[in-house]
PDB file of N, CA and C in Angstrom:
ATOM      1  N   MET U  51       0.855  -1.175   0.000  1.00 63.00           N
ATOM      2  CA  MET U  51       0.000   0.000   0.000  1.00 63.00           C
ATOM      3  C   MET U  51       0.898   1.234   0.000  1.00 63.00           C
ATOM      4  N   ARG U  52       0.751   2.050  -1.010  1.00 64.00           N
ATOM      5  CA  ARG U  52       1.604   3.209  -1.195  1.00 64.00           C
ATOM      6  C   ARG U  52       0.760   4.466  -0.946  1.00 64.00           C
ATOM      7  N   LEU U  53       1.027   5.145   0.193  1.00 67.00           N
ATOM      8  CA  LEU U  53       0.259   6.346   0.519  1.00 67.00           C
ATOM      9  C   LEU U  53       1.057   7.632   0.355  1.00 67.00           C
ATOM     10  N   PHE U  54       2.357   7.559   0.485  1.00 71.00           N
ATOM     11  CA  PHE U  54       3.132   8.796   0.477  1.00 71.00           C
ATOM     12  C   PHE U  54       4.183   8.858  -0.629  1.00 71.00           C
ATOM     13  N   ARG U  55       4.994   7.849  -0.760  1.00 72.00           N
ATOM     14  CA  ARG U  55       6.153   7.924  -1.632  1.00 72.00           C
ATOM     15  C   ARG U  55       5.860   7.341  -3.007  1.00 72.00           C
ATOM     16  N   VAL U  56       6.297   8.063  -4.029  1.00 73.00           N
ATOM     17  CA  VAL U  56       6.219   7.594  -5.405  1.00 73.00           C
ATOM     18  C   VAL U  56       7.642   7.446  -5.906  1.00 73.00           C
ATOM     19  N   ARG U  57       7.938   6.297  -6.511  1.00 77.00           N
ATOM     20  CA  ARG U  57       9.267   6.118  -7.095  1.00 77.00           C
ATOM     21  C   ARG U  57       9.385   7.051  -8.288  1.00 77.00           C
ATOM     22  N   THR U  58      10.241   8.048  -8.171  1.00 84.00           N
ATOM     23  CA  THR U  58      10.417   9.042  -9.225  1.00 84.00           C
ATOM     24  C   THR U  58      11.556   8.609 -10.131  1.00 84.00           C
ATOM     25  N   ALA U  59      11.282   8.560 -11.410  1.00 82.00           N
ATOM     26  CA  ALA U  59      12.276   8.147 -12.392  1.00 82.00           C
ATOM     27  C   ALA U  59      13.157   9.331 -12.771  1.00 82.00           C
ATOM     28  N   SER U  60      14.449   9.062 -12.938  1.00 89.00           N
ATOM     29  CA  SER U  60      15.362  10.115 -13.407  1.00 89.00           C
ATOM     30  C   SER U  60      15.440  10.004 -14.930  1.00 89.00           C
ATOM     31  N   ILE U  61      14.593  10.778 -15.560  1.00 92.00           N
ATOM     32  CA  ILE U  61      14.439  10.748 -17.016  1.00 92.00           C
ATOM     33  C   ILE U  61      14.758  12.139 -17.551  1.00 92.00           C
ATOM     34  N   PRO U  62      15.485  12.212 -18.679  1.00 93.00           N
ATOM     35  CA  PRO U  62      15.699  13.530 -19.295  1.00 93.00           C
ATOM     36  C   PRO U  62      14.369  14.206 -19.599  1.00 93.00           C
ATOM     37  N   GLU U  63      14.339  15.501 -19.418  1.00 93.00           N
ATOM     38  CA  GLU U  63      13.089  16.266 -19.561  1.00 93.00           C
ATOM     39  C   GLU U  63      12.482  16.142 -20.955  1.00 93.00           C
ATOM     40  N   GLU U  64      13.312  16.039 -21.973  1.00 92.00           N
ATOM     41  CA  GLU U  64      12.778  15.915 -23.337  1.00 92.00           C
ATOM     42  C   GLU U  64      11.982  14.622 -23.505  1.00 92.00           C
ATOM     43  N   TRP U  65      12.446  13.526 -22.911  1.00 92.00           N
ATOM     44  CA  TRP U  65      11.719  12.262 -23.028  1.00 92.00           C
ATOM     45  C   TRP U  65      10.498  12.244 -22.128  1.00 92.00           C
ATOM     46  N   ARG U  66      10.612  12.864 -20.966  1.00 91.00           N
ATOM     47  CA  ARG U  66       9.447  12.929 -20.074  1.00 91.00           C
ATOM     48  C   ARG U  66       8.293  13.646 -20.764  1.00 91.00           C
ATOM     49  N   SER U  67       8.588  14.747 -21.463  1.00 92.00           N
ATOM     50  CA  SER U  67       7.519  15.480 -22.154  1.00 92.00           C
ATOM     51  C   SER U  67       6.925  14.649 -23.293  1.00 92.00           C
ATOM     52  N   VAL U  68       7.741  13.858 -23.977  1.00 91.00           N
ATOM     53  CA  VAL U  68       7.221  12.985 -25.039  1.00 91.00           C
ATOM     54  C   VAL U  68       6.315  11.924 -24.437  1.00 91.00           C
ATOM     55  N   PHE U  69       6.766  11.298 -23.352  1.00 92.00           N
ATOM     56  CA  PHE U  69       5.949  10.263 -22.709  1.00 92.00           C
ATOM     57  C   PHE U  69       4.626  10.847 -22.222  1.00 92.00           C
ATOM     58  N   GLU U  70       4.666  12.018 -21.624  1.00 92.00           N
ATOM     59  CA  GLU U  70       3.439  12.638 -21.118  1.00 92.00           C
ATOM     60  C   GLU U  70       2.519  13.054 -22.258  1.00 92.00           C
ATOM     61  N   ARG U  71       3.093  13.445 -23.372  1.00 92.00           N
ATOM     62  CA  ARG U  71       2.269  13.846 -24.514  1.00 92.00           C
ATOM     63  C   ARG U  71       1.489  12.654 -25.069  1.00 92.00           C
ATOM     64  N   PHE U  72       2.133  11.494 -25.135  1.00 90.00           N
ATOM     65  CA  PHE U  72       1.476  10.323 -25.715  1.00 90.00           C
ATOM     66  C   PHE U  72       0.667   9.538 -24.698  1.00 90.00           C
ATOM     67  N   GLY U  73       1.047   9.576 -23.434  1.00 91.00           N
ATOM     68  CA  GLY U  73       0.258   8.949 -22.391  1.00 91.00           C
ATOM     69  C   GLY U  73       0.623   7.504 -22.112  1.00 91.00           C
ATOM     70  N   VAL U  74       0.054   7.004 -21.046  1.00 91.00           N
ATOM     71  CA  VAL U  74       0.363   5.668 -20.546  1.00 91.00           C
ATOM     72  C   VAL U  74      -0.065   4.589 -21.526  1.00 91.00           C
ATOM     73  N   ASN U  75      -1.219   4.737 -22.140  1.00 89.00           N
ATOM     74  CA  ASN U  75      -1.731   3.690 -23.027  1.00 89.00           C
ATOM     75  C   ASN U  75      -0.862   3.513 -24.271  1.00 89.00           C
ATOM     76  N   VAL U  76      -0.465   4.614 -24.875  1.00 89.00           N
ATOM     77  CA  VAL U  76       0.348   4.516 -26.093  1.00 89.00           C
ATOM     78  C   VAL U  76       1.736   3.991 -25.757  1.00 89.00           C
ATOM     79  N   ILE U  77       2.354   4.533 -24.720  1.00 90.00           N
ATOM     80  CA  ILE U  77       3.699   4.080 -24.343  1.00 90.00           C
ATOM     81  C   ILE U  77       3.655   2.607 -23.954  1.00 90.00           C
ATOM     82  N   GLY U  78       2.640   2.202 -23.219  1.00 89.00           N
ATOM     83  CA  GLY U  78       2.493   0.796 -22.859  1.00 89.00           C
ATOM     84  C   GLY U  78       2.317  -0.091 -24.075  1.00 89.00           C
ATOM     85  N   GLY U  79       1.564   0.365 -25.052  1.00 87.00           N
ATOM     86  CA  GLY U  79       1.384  -0.406 -26.288  1.00 87.00           C
ATOM     87  C   GLY U  79       2.674  -0.559 -27.063  1.00 87.00           C
ATOM     88  N   VAL U  80       3.449   0.504 -27.104  1.00 88.00           N
ATOM     89  CA  VAL U  80       4.735   0.445 -27.806  1.00 88.00           C
ATOM     90  C   VAL U  80       5.697  -0.480 -27.058  1.00 88.00           C
ATOM     91  N   LEU U  81       5.740  -0.362 -25.742  1.00 87.00           N
ATOM     92  CA  LEU U  81       6.643  -1.206 -24.955  1.00 87.00           C
ATOM     93  C   LEU U  81       6.249  -2.675 -25.028  1.00 87.00           C
ATOM     94  N   GLY U  82       4.976  -2.928 -25.081  1.00 85.00           N
ATOM     95  CA  GLY U  82       4.494  -4.296 -25.156  1.00 85.00           C
ATOM     96  C   GLY U  82       4.639  -4.910 -26.538  1.00 85.00           C
ATOM     97  N   GLY U  83       5.052  -4.121 -27.502  1.00 78.00           N
ATOM     98  CA  GLY U  83       5.219  -4.629 -28.856  1.00 78.00           C
ATOM     99  C   GLY U  83       3.912  -4.739 -29.606  1.00 78.00           C
ATOM    100  N   GLY U  84       2.881  -4.090 -29.081  1.00 70.00           N
ATOM    101  CA  GLY U  84       1.567  -4.168 -29.704  1.00 70.00           C
ATOM    102  C   GLY U  84       1.503  -3.491 -31.062  1.00 70.00           C
ATOM    103  N   PHE U  85       2.302  -2.458 -31.243  1.00 74.00           N
ATOM    104  CA  PHE U  85       2.307  -1.789 -32.532  1.00 74.00           C
ATOM    105  C   PHE U  85       3.607  -1.019 -32.711  1.00 74.00           C
ATOM    106  N   ASN U  86       3.969  -0.848 -33.967  1.00 74.00           N
ATOM    107  CA  ASN U  86       5.145  -0.047 -34.321  1.00 74.00           C
ATOM    108  C   ASN U  86       4.649   1.374 -34.578  1.00 74.00           C
ATOM    109  N   PRO U  87       5.105   2.336 -33.790  1.00 77.00           N
ATOM    110  CA  PRO U  87       4.557   3.693 -33.902  1.00 77.00           C
ATOM    111  C   PRO U  87       4.944   4.382 -35.198  1.00 77.00           C
ATOM    112  N   ARG U  88       4.028   5.169 -35.717  1.00 78.00           N
ATOM    113  CA  ARG U  88       4.297   5.958 -36.911  1.00 78.00           C
ATOM    114  C   ARG U  88       4.859   7.331 -36.562  1.00 78.00           C
ATOM    115  N   ALA U  89       4.525   7.842 -35.391  1.00 79.00           N
ATOM    116  CA  ALA U  89       5.014   9.166 -34.994  1.00 79.00           C
ATOM    117  C   ALA U  89       6.522   9.093 -34.789  1.00 79.00           C
ATOM    118  N   LEU U  90       7.237   9.990 -35.432  1.00 81.00           N
ATOM    119  CA  LEU U  90       8.694   9.980 -35.359  1.00 81.00           C
ATOM    120  C   LEU U  90       9.205  10.200 -33.939  1.00 81.00           C
ATOM    121  N   GLU U  91       8.469  10.982 -33.155  1.00 81.00           N
ATOM    122  CA  GLU U  91       8.895  11.273 -31.783  1.00 81.00           C
ATOM    123  C   GLU U  91       8.978  10.024 -30.923  1.00 81.00           C
ATOM    124  N   ILE U  92       8.119   9.077 -31.171  1.00 83.00           N
ATOM    125  CA  ILE U  92       7.997   7.936 -30.279  1.00 83.00           C
ATOM    126  C   ILE U  92       8.672   6.669 -30.828  1.00 83.00           C
ATOM    127  N   GLN U  93       9.164   6.697 -32.037  1.00 84.00           N
ATOM    128  CA  GLN U  93       9.838   5.535 -32.605  1.00 84.00           C
ATOM    129  C   GLN U  93      11.055   5.076 -31.806  1.00 84.00           C
ATOM    130  N   PRO U  94      11.838   5.972 -31.197  1.00 87.00           N
ATOM    131  CA  PRO U  94      12.973   5.490 -30.384  1.00 87.00           C
ATOM    132  C   PRO U  94      12.550   4.617 -29.203  1.00 87.00           C
ATOM    133  N   VAL U  95      11.320   4.779 -28.718  1.00 85.00           N
ATOM    134  CA  VAL U  95      10.842   3.917 -27.630  1.00 85.00           C
ATOM    135  C   VAL U  95      10.772   2.478 -28.134  1.00 85.00           C
ATOM    136  N   TYR U  96      10.462   2.322 -29.388  1.00 82.00           N
ATOM    137  CA  TYR U  96      10.345   0.992 -29.990  1.00 82.00           C
ATOM    138  C   TYR U  96      11.715   0.428 -30.363  1.00 82.00           C
ATOM    139  N   ASN U  97      12.636   1.297 -30.784  1.00 82.00           N
ATOM    140  CA  ASN U  97      13.913   0.852 -31.354  1.00 82.00           C
ATOM    141  C   ASN U  97      15.111   0.958 -30.418  1.00 82.00           C
ATOM    142  N   ASN U  98      15.172   1.973 -29.576  1.00 87.00           N
ATOM    143  CA  ASN U  98      16.368   2.296 -28.792  1.00 87.00           C
ATOM    144  C   ASN U  98      16.232   1.740 -27.375  1.00 87.00           C
ATOM    145  N   ASP U  99      17.205   0.938 -26.943  1.00 88.00           N
ATOM    146  CA  ASP U  99      17.133   0.322 -25.615  1.00 88.00           C
ATOM    147  C   ASP U  99      17.213   1.339 -24.487  1.00 88.00           C
ATOM    148  N   ALA U 100      18.011   2.403 -24.656  1.00 90.00           N
ATOM    149  CA  ALA U 100      18.134   3.420 -23.602  1.00 90.00           C
ATOM    150  C   ALA U 100      16.810   4.143 -23.400  1.00 90.00           C
ATOM    151  N   VAL U 101      16.181   4.535 -24.486  1.00 91.00           N
ATOM    152  CA  VAL U 101      14.892   5.227 -24.403  1.00 91.00           C
ATOM    153  C   VAL U 101      13.822   4.273 -23.885  1.00 91.00           C
ATOM    154  N   ARG U 102      13.928   3.016 -24.267  1.00 91.00           N
ATOM    155  CA  ARG U 102      12.991   1.996 -23.767  1.00 91.00           C
ATOM    156  C   ARG U 102      13.102   1.888 -22.247  1.00 91.00           C
ATOM    157  N   GLY U 103      14.325   1.953 -21.722  1.00 92.00           N
ATOM    158  CA  GLY U 103      14.530   1.936 -20.275  1.00 92.00           C
ATOM    159  C   GLY U 103      13.894   3.136 -19.599  1.00 92.00           C
ATOM    160  N   TYR U 104      14.044   4.314 -20.214  1.00 94.00           N
ATOM    161  CA  TYR U 104      13.387   5.516 -19.675  1.00 94.00           C
ATOM    162  C   TYR U 104      11.877   5.334 -19.652  1.00 94.00           C
ATOM    163  N   ALA U 105      11.348   4.746 -20.727  1.00 93.00           N
ATOM    164  CA  ALA U 105       9.901   4.547 -20.814  1.00 93.00           C
ATOM    165  C   ALA U 105       9.423   3.578 -19.734  1.00 93.00           C
ATOM    166  N   LEU U 106      10.190   2.534 -19.481  1.00 93.00           N
ATOM    167  CA  LEU U 106       9.821   1.585 -18.424  1.00 93.00           C
ATOM    168  C   LEU U 106       9.835   2.258 -17.056  1.00 93.00           C
ATOM    169  N   GLN U 107      10.836   3.083 -16.803  1.00 94.00           N
ATOM    170  CA  GLN U 107      10.894   3.820 -15.535  1.00 94.00           C
ATOM    171  C   GLN U 107       9.711   4.768 -15.410  1.00 94.00           C
ATOM    172  N   TRP U 108       9.361   5.431 -16.500  1.00 94.00           N
ATOM    173  CA  TRP U 108       8.233   6.368 -16.483  1.00 94.00           C
ATOM    174  C   TRP U 108       6.922   5.630 -16.232  1.00 94.00           C
ATOM    175  N   MET U 109       6.777   4.444 -16.842  1.00 93.00           N
ATOM    176  CA  MET U 109       5.567   3.658 -16.621  1.00 93.00           C
ATOM    177  C   MET U 109       5.448   3.228 -15.159  1.00 93.00           C
ATOM    178  N   THR U 110       6.571   2.866 -14.538  1.00 92.00           N
ATOM    179  CA  THR U 110       6.566   2.508 -13.118  1.00 92.00           C
ATOM    180  C   THR U 110       6.140   3.699 -12.275  1.00 92.00           C
ATOM    181  N   GLU U 111       6.652   4.878 -12.602  1.00 92.00           N
ATOM    182  CA  GLU U 111       6.285   6.098 -11.884  1.00 92.00           C
ATOM    183  C   GLU U 111       4.791   6.380 -12.018  1.00 92.00           C
ATOM    184  N   GLN U 112       4.259   6.217 -13.216  1.00 93.00           N
ATOM    185  CA  GLN U 112       2.838   6.467 -13.440  1.00 93.00           C
ATOM    186  C   GLN U 112       1.971   5.457 -12.693  1.00 93.00           C
ATOM    187  N   TYR U 113       2.419   4.208 -12.654  1.00 91.00           N
ATOM    188  CA  TYR U 113       1.685   3.194 -11.906  1.00 91.00           C
ATOM    189  C   TYR U 113       1.663   3.537 -10.420  1.00 91.00           C
ATOM    190  N   ASP U 114       2.814   3.969  -9.890  1.00 91.00           N
ATOM    191  CA  ASP U 114       2.887   4.351  -8.476  1.00 91.00           C
ATOM    192  C   ASP U 114       1.946   5.508  -8.165  1.00 91.00           C
ATOM    193  N   ARG U 115       1.873   6.485  -9.066  1.00 90.00           N
ATOM    194  CA  ARG U 115       0.968   7.617  -8.847  1.00 90.00           C
ATOM    195  C   ARG U 115      -0.488   7.167  -8.829  1.00 90.00           C
ATOM    196  N   ALA U 116      -0.841   6.305  -9.760  1.00 91.00           N
ATOM    197  CA  ALA U 116      -2.224   5.799  -9.802  1.00 91.00           C
ATOM    198  C   ALA U 116      -2.540   4.966  -8.565  1.00 91.00           C
ATOM    199  N   GLU U 117      -1.576   4.154  -8.130  1.00 91.00           N
ATOM    200  CA  GLU U 117      -1.784   3.334  -6.939  1.00 91.00           C
ATOM    201  C   GLU U 117      -1.938   4.215  -5.697  1.00 91.00           C
ATOM    202  N   ARG U 118      -1.116   5.257  -5.588  1.00 90.00           N
ATOM    203  CA  ARG U 118      -1.214   6.170  -4.446  1.00 90.00           C
ATOM    204  C   ARG U 118      -2.576   6.857  -4.425  1.00 90.00           C
ATOM    205  N   LYS U 119      -3.034   7.307  -5.575  1.00 91.00           N
ATOM    206  CA  LYS U 119      -4.346   7.969  -5.651  1.00 91.00           C
ATOM    207  C   LYS U 119      -5.456   7.020  -5.232  1.00 91.00           C
ATOM    208  N   GLU U 120      -5.401   5.788  -5.717  1.00 92.00           N
ATOM    209  CA  GLU U 120      -6.424   4.805  -5.373  1.00 92.00           C
ATOM    210  C   GLU U 120      -6.397   4.495  -3.874  1.00 92.00           C
ATOM    211  N   ASN U 121      -5.211   4.348  -3.312  1.00 91.00           N
ATOM    212  CA  ASN U 121      -5.100   4.053  -1.880  1.00 91.00           C
ATOM    213  C   ASN U 121      -5.625   5.200  -1.031  1.00 91.00           C
ATOM    214  N   TRP U 122      -5.367   6.441  -1.431  1.00 92.00           N
ATOM    215  CA  TRP U 122      -5.902   7.584  -0.687  1.00 92.00           C
ATOM    216  C   TRP U 122      -7.420   7.638  -0.792  1.00 92.00           C
ATOM    217  N   MET U 123      -7.946   7.300  -1.957  1.00 95.00           N
ATOM    218  CA  MET U 123      -9.408   7.296  -2.112  1.00 95.00           C
ATOM    219  C   MET U 123     -10.046   6.250  -1.199  1.00 95.00           C
ATOM    220  N   ILE U 124      -9.450   5.067  -1.123  1.00 94.00           N
ATOM    221  CA  ILE U 124      -9.977   4.022  -0.240  1.00 94.00           C
ATOM    222  C   ILE U 124      -9.875   4.464   1.211  1.00 94.00           C
ATOM    223  N   THR U 125      -8.762   5.094   1.586  1.00 94.00           N
ATOM    224  CA  THR U 125      -8.581   5.581   2.957  1.00 94.00           C
ATOM    225  C   THR U 125      -9.628   6.634   3.296  1.00 94.00           C
ATOM    226  N   MET U 126      -9.876   7.549   2.373  1.00 96.00           N
ATOM    227  CA  MET U 126     -10.866   8.594   2.629  1.00 96.00           C
ATOM    228  C   MET U 126     -12.279   8.014   2.697  1.00 96.00           C
ATOM    229  N   GLU U 127     -12.587   7.043   1.862  1.00 97.00           N
ATOM    230  CA  GLU U 127     -13.907   6.406   1.928  1.00 97.00           C
ATOM    231  C   GLU U 127     -14.097   5.701   3.264  1.00 97.00           C
ATOM    232  N   ALA U 128     -13.052   5.053   3.758  1.00 96.00           N
ATOM    233  CA  ALA U 128     -13.133   4.390   5.063  1.00 96.00           C
ATOM    234  C   ALA U 128     -13.338   5.413   6.173  1.00 96.00           C
ATOM    235  N   ALA U 129     -12.629   6.548   6.103  1.00 97.00           N
ATOM    236  CA  ALA U 129     -12.772   7.590   7.123  1.00 97.00           C
ATOM    237  C   ALA U 129     -14.188   8.164   7.113  1.00 97.00           C
ATOM    238  N   VAL U 130     -14.718   8.432   5.937  1.00 98.00           N
ATOM    239  CA  VAL U 130     -16.082   8.967   5.840  1.00 98.00           C
ATOM    240  C   VAL U 130     -17.083   7.949   6.385  1.00 98.00           C
ATOM    241  N   THR U 131     -16.885   6.688   6.077  1.00 97.00           N
ATOM    242  CA  THR U 131     -17.785   5.644   6.586  1.00 97.00           C
ATOM    243  C   THR U 131     -17.745   5.586   8.103  1.00 97.00           C
ATOM    244  N   ILE U 132     -16.563   5.682   8.683  1.00 97.00           N
ATOM    245  CA  ILE U 132     -16.429   5.664  10.144  1.00 97.00           C
ATOM    246  C   ILE U 132     -17.114   6.873  10.759  1.00 97.00           C
ATOM    247  N   PHE U 133     -16.945   8.057  10.176  1.00 97.00           N
ATOM    248  CA  PHE U 133     -17.591   9.262  10.710  1.00 97.00           C
ATOM    249  C   PHE U 133     -19.115   9.176  10.602  1.00 97.00           C
ATOM    250  N   VAL U 134     -19.618   8.645   9.506  1.00 97.00           N
ATOM    251  CA  VAL U 134     -21.068   8.492   9.355  1.00 97.00           C
ATOM    252  C   VAL U 134     -21.591   7.486  10.370  1.00 97.00           C
ATOM    253  N   LEU U 135     -20.873   6.387  10.567  1.00 96.00           N
ATOM    254  CA  LEU U 135     -21.276   5.397  11.547  1.00 96.00           C
ATOM    255  C   LEU U 135     -21.280   5.989  12.952  1.00 96.00           C
ATOM    256  N   PHE U 136     -20.248   6.769  13.272  1.00 96.00           N
ATOM    257  CA  PHE U 136     -20.178   7.427  14.576  1.00 96.00           C
ATOM    258  C   PHE U 136     -21.357   8.376  14.771  1.00 96.00           C
ATOM    259  N   GLU U 137     -21.661   9.170  13.762  1.00 95.00           N
ATOM    260  CA  GLU U 137     -22.797  10.104  13.836  1.00 95.00           C
ATOM    261  C   GLU U 137     -24.115   9.355  13.991  1.00 95.00           C
ATOM    262  N   LEU U 138     -24.247   8.239  13.312  1.00 94.00           N
ATOM    263  CA  LEU U 138     -25.457   7.441  13.428  1.00 94.00           C
ATOM    264  C   LEU U 138     -25.615   6.900  14.848  1.00 94.00           C
ATOM    265  N   ILE U 139     -24.538   6.415  15.428  1.00 93.00           N
ATOM    266  CA  ILE U 139     -24.594   5.900  16.800  1.00 93.00           C
ATOM    267  C   ILE U 139     -24.930   7.015  17.777  1.00 93.00           C
ATOM    268  N   VAL U 140     -24.301   8.172  17.623  1.00 92.00           N
ATOM    269  CA  VAL U 140     -24.587   9.310  18.500  1.00 92.00           C
ATOM    270  C   VAL U 140     -26.046   9.735  18.345  1.00 92.00           C
ATOM    271  N   SER U 141     -26.560   9.763  17.142  1.00 91.00           N
ATOM    272  CA  SER U 141     -27.959  10.150  16.917  1.00 91.00           C
ATOM    273  C   SER U 141     -28.923   9.147  17.543  1.00 91.00           C
ATOM    274  N   ILE U 142     -28.620   7.862  17.401  1.00 90.00           N
ATOM    275  CA  ILE U 142     -29.485   6.836  18.003  1.00 90.00           C
ATOM    276  C   ILE U 142     -29.484   6.958  19.513  1.00 90.00           C
ATOM    277  N   LEU U 143     -28.306   7.133  20.102  1.00 88.00           N
ATOM    278  CA  LEU U 143     -28.227   7.280  21.564  1.00 88.00           C
ATOM    279  C   LEU U 143     -28.935   8.548  22.027  1.00 88.00           C
ATOM    280  N   GLY U 144     -28.813   9.623  21.291  1.00 85.00           N
ATOM    281  CA  GLY U 144     -29.499  10.866  21.630  1.00 85.00           C
ATOM    282  C   GLY U 144     -31.004  10.735  21.505  1.00 85.00           C
ATOM    283  N   PHE U 145     -31.484  10.037  20.499  1.00 80.00           N
ATOM    284  CA  PHE U 145     -32.905   9.819  20.300  1.00 80.00           C
ATOM    285  C   PHE U 145     -33.487   8.974  21.430  1.00 80.00           C
ATOM    286  N   LYS U 146     -32.766   7.925  21.816  1.00 76.00           N
ATOM    287  CA  LYS U 146     -33.248   7.050  22.893  1.00 76.00           C
ATOM    288  C   LYS U 146     -33.276   7.783  24.237  1.00 76.00           C
ATOM    289  N   SER U 147     -32.296   8.655  24.485  1.00 76.00           N
ATOM    290  CA  SER U 147     -32.270   9.361  25.762  1.00 76.00           C
ATOM    291  C   SER U 147     -33.383  10.396  25.864  1.00 76.00           C
ATOM    292  N   HIS U 148     -33.838  10.955  24.740  1.00 74.00           N
ATOM    293  CA  HIS U 148     -34.921  11.931  24.756  1.00 74.00           C
ATOM    294  C   HIS U 148     -36.293  11.286  24.857  1.00 74.00           C
ATOM    295  N   ARG U 149     -36.430  10.042  24.458  1.00 66.00           N
ATOM    296  CA  ARG U 149     -37.718   9.351  24.501  1.00 66.00           C
ATOM    297  C   ARG U 149     -38.042   8.835  25.888  1.00 66.00           C
ATOM    298  N   CYS U 150     -37.046   8.572  26.692  1.00 57.00           N
ATOM    299  CA  CYS U 150     -37.298   7.975  28.038  1.00 57.00           C
ATOM    300  C   CYS U 150     -37.915   8.920  28.994  1.00 57.00           C
TER     301      CYS U 150
END
């Protein structure tokens, strides 16, 4: 469960902007060998091992960010549920004490 730390990849800024422009789905498709890209900017991800390594690091970073977001959402949903349950118990106890 990752709540605070994201593994940050040390990627040159020019490649980071290319990866962000094309997104996780396209980069993942290229890395998985699903298709040979036509865009000249992204062809090195398919052909060059160094750029492929950067892309793999970037994909790991993106996965960590998504996992952190999901874990925080689950934590917040649990907190809201606990507060609602607490309020319900307090309301029931208050209602019973006023009826007696």
